[in-house]
mmCIF file of C-alpha atoms in Angstrom:
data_model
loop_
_atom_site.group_PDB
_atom_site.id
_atom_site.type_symbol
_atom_site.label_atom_id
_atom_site.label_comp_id
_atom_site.label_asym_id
_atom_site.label_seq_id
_atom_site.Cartn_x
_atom_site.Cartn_y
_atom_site.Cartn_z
ATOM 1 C CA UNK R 1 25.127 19.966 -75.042
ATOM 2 C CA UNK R 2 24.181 18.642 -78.388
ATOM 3 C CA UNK R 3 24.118 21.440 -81.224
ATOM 4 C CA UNK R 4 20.852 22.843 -82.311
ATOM 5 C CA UNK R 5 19.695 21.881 -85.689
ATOM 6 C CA UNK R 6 20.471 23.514 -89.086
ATOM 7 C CA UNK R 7 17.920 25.647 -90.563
ATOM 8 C CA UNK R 8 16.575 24.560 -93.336
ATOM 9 C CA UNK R 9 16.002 27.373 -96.532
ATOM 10 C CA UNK R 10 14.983 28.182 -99.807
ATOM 11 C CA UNK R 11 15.034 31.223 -102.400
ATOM 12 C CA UNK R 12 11.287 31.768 -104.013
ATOM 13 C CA UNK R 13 11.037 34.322 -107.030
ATOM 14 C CA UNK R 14 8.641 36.834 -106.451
ATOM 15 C CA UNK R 15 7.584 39.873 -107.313
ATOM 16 C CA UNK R 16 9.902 41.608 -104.621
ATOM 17 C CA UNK R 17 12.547 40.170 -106.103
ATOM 18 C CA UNK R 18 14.359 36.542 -104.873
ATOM 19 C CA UNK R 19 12.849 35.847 -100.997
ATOM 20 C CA UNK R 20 15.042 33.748 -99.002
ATOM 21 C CA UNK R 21 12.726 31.595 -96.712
ATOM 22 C CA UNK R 22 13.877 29.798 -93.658
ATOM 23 C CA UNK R 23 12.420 27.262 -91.410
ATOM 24 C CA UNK R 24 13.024 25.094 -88.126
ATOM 25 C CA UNK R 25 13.302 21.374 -87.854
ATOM 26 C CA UNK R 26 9.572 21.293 -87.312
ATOM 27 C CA UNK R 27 9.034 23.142 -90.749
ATOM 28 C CA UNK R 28 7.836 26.164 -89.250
ATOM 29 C CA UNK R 29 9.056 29.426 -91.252
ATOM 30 C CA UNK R 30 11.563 31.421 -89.202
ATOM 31 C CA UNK R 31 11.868 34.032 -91.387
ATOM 32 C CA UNK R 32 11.285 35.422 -95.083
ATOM 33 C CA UNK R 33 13.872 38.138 -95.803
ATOM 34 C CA UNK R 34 13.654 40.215 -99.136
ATOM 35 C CA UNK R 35 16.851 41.410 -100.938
ATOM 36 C CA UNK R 36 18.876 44.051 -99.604
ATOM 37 C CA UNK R 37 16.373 43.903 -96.454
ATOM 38 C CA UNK R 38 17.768 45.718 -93.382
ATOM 39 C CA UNK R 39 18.666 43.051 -90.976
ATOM 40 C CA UNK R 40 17.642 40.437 -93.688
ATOM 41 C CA UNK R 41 18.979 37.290 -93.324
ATOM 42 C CA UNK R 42 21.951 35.528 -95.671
ATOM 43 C CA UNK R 43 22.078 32.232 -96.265
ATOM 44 C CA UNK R 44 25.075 30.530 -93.169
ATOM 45 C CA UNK R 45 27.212 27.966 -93.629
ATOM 46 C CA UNK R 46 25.625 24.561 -92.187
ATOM 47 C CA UNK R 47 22.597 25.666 -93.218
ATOM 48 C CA UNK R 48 20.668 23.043 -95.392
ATOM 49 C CA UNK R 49 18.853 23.650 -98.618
ATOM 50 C CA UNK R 50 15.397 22.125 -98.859
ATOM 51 C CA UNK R 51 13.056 23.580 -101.378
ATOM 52 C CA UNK R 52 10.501 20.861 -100.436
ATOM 53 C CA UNK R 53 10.275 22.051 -97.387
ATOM 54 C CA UNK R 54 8.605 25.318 -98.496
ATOM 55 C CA UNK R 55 5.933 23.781 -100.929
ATOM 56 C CA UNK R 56 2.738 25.179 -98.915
ATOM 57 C CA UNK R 57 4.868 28.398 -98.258
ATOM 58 C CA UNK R 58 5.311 28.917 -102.142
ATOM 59 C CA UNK R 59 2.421 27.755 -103.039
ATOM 60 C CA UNK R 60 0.488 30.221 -100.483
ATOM 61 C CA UNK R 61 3.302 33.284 -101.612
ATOM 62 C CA UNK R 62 2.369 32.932 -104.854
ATOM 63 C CA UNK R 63 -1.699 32.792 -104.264
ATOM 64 C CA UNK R 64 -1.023 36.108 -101.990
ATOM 65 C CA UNK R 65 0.907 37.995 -105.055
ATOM 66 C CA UNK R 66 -1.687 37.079 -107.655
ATOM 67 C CA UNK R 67 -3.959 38.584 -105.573
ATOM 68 C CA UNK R 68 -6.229 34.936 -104.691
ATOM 69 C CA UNK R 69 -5.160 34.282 -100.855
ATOM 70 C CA UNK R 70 -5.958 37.074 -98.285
ATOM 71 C CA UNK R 71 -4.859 35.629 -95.100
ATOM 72 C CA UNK R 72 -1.175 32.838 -94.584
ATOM 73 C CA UNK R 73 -2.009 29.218 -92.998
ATOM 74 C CA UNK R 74 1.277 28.363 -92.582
ATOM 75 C CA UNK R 75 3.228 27.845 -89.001
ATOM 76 C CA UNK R 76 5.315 30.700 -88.090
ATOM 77 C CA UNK R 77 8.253 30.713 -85.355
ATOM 78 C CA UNK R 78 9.835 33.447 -84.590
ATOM 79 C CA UNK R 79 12.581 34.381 -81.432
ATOM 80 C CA UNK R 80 12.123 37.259 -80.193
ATOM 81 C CA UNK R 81 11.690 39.216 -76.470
ATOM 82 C CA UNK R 82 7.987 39.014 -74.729
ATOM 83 C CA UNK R 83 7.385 42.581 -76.024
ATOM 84 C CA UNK R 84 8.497 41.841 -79.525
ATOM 85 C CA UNK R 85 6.063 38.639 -79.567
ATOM 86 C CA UNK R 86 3.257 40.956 -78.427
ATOM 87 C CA UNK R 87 3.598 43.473 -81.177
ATOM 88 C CA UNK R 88 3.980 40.690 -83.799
ATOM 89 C CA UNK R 89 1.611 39.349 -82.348
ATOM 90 C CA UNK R 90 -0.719 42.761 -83.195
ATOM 91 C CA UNK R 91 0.799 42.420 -86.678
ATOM 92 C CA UNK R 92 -1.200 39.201 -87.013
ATOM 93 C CA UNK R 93 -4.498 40.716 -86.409
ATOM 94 C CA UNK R 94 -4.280 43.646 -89.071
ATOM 95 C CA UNK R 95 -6.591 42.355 -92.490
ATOM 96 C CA UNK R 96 -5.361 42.082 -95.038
ATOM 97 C CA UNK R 97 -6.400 45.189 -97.158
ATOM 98 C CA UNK R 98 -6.168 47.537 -94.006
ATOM 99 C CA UNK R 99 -3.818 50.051 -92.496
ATOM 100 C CA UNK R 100 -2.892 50.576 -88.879
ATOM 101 C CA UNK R 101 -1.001 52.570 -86.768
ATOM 102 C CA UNK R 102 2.144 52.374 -84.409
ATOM 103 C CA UNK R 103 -0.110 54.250 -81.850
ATOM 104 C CA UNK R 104 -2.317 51.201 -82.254
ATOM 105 C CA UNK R 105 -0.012 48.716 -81.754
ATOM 106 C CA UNK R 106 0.793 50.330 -78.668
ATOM 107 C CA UNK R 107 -3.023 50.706 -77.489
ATOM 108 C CA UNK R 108 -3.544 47.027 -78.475
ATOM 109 C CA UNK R 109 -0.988 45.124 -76.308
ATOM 110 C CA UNK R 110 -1.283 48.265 -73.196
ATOM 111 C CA UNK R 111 1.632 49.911 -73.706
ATOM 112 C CA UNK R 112 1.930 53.810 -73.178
ATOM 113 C CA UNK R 113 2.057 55.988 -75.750
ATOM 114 C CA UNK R 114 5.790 57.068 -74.925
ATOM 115 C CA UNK R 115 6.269 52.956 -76.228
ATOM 116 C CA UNK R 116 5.279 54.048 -79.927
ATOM 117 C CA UNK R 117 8.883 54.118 -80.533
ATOM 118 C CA UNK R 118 9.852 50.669 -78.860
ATOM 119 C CA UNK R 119 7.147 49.328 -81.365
ATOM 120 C CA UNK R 120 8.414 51.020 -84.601
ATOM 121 C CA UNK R 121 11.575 48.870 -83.069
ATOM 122 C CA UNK R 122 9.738 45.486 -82.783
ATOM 123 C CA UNK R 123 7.773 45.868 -86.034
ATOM 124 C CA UNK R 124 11.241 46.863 -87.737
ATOM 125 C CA UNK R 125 13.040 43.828 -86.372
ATOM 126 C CA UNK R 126 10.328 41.512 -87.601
ATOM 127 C CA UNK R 127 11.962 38.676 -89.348
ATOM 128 C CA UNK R 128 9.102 36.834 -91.240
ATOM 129 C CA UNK R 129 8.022 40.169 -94.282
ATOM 130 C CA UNK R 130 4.505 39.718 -96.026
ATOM 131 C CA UNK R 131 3.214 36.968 -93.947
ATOM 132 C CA UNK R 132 3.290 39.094 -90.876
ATOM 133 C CA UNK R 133 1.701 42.271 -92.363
ATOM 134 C CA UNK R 134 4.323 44.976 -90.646
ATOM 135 C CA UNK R 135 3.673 46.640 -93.954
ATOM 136 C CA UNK R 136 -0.228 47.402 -93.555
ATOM 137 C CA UNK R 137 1.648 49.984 -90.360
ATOM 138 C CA UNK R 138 1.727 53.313 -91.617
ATOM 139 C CA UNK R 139 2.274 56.841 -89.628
ATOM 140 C CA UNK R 140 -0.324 58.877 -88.008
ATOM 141 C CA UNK R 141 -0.570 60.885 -90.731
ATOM 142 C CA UNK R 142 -1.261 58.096 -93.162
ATOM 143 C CA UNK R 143 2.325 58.298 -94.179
ATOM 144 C CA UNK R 144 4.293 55.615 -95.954
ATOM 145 C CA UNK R 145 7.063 55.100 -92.870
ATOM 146 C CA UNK R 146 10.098 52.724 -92.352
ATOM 147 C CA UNK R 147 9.691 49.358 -93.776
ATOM 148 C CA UNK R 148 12.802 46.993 -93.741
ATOM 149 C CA UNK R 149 12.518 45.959 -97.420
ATOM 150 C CA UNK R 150 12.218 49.404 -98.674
ATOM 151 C CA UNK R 151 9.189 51.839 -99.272
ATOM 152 C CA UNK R 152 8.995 51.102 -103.009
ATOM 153 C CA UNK R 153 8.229 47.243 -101.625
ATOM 154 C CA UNK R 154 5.470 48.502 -99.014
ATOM 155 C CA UNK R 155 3.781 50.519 -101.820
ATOM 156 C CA UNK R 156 3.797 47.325 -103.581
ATOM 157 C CA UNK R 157 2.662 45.221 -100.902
ATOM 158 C CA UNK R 158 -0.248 47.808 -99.741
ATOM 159 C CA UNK R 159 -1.138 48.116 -103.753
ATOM 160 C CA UNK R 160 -1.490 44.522 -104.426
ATOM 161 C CA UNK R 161 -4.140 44.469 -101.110
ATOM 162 C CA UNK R 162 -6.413 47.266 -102.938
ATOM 163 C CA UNK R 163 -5.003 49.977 -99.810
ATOM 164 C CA UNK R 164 -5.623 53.448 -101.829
ATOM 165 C CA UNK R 165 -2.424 55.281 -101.723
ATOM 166 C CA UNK R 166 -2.116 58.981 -101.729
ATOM 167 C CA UNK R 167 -0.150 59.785 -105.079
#
């Protein structure tokens, strides 16, 4: 069986600090990890570096952080189990400049309300930050909850989109 191909990856500067983008053969983006991200990824060995790759990616991050590009047109790919794809698949639909709920996320792909716990799961293992909007998920209560690259970068993220945060 031949070997599957190397990722290809980049670091972008941003305002989060250095993002480490990754993408298939294809050129669609596998994943954008932040630093210090829990279950970010690290750059592997065999991997192959290919800013180029990333133009339309960089270009699109940086339009997003200046505050110019409200919604990502570039191809995402990410593995990941049905339910997983079904909650980031809820992720995609969230404006930008709004706030959901885990509850929600449930309600939207018809899972009980006992699975608001599997989806805090699939929303924390999401492997592609800011371009699928796990940070627009808050709790119940309108509380600031888990985010993999750290509440200081939610705050951030929700900020930039105009979401009014409670002091």
């Amino acid at each position: 069986m031949p070997a599957s191909p190397s990722p290809r990856w980049t670091f972008l500067d941003s305002p989060l600090g250095r993002l480490l983008l990754t993408a298939d053969e294809s050129g669609a983006l596998t994943s954008l990890s932040v630093p210090g991200q829990k279950g970010g990824r690290t750059v592997q060995d065999g991997w192959r570096h290919d800013p180029g790759a990333f133009r339309a990616a960089g270009e699109q991050l940086a339009a997003y952080f200046a505050g110019e590009l409200t919604e990502f047109q570039v191809e995402l790919r990410s593995s990941g189990t049905e339910f997983r794809q079904r909650v980031w698949d809820a992720l995609d639909s969230v404006p930008y400049g709004e706030t959901t709920t885990y509850g929600w996320i449930a309600a939207r792909i018809g899972a009980s309300r006992a699975a608001v716990r599997a989806v805090g799961g699939a929303i924390g293992a999401n492997p592609l930050l800011v371009v699928r909007p796990c940070h627009r998920v808050i709790g119940a209560d309108g509380s600031l909850t888990g985010y993999a690259g750290g509440l200081d970068r939610k705050r951030r993220l929700l900020g930039l989109e105009g979401v009014p945060l409670a002091p």
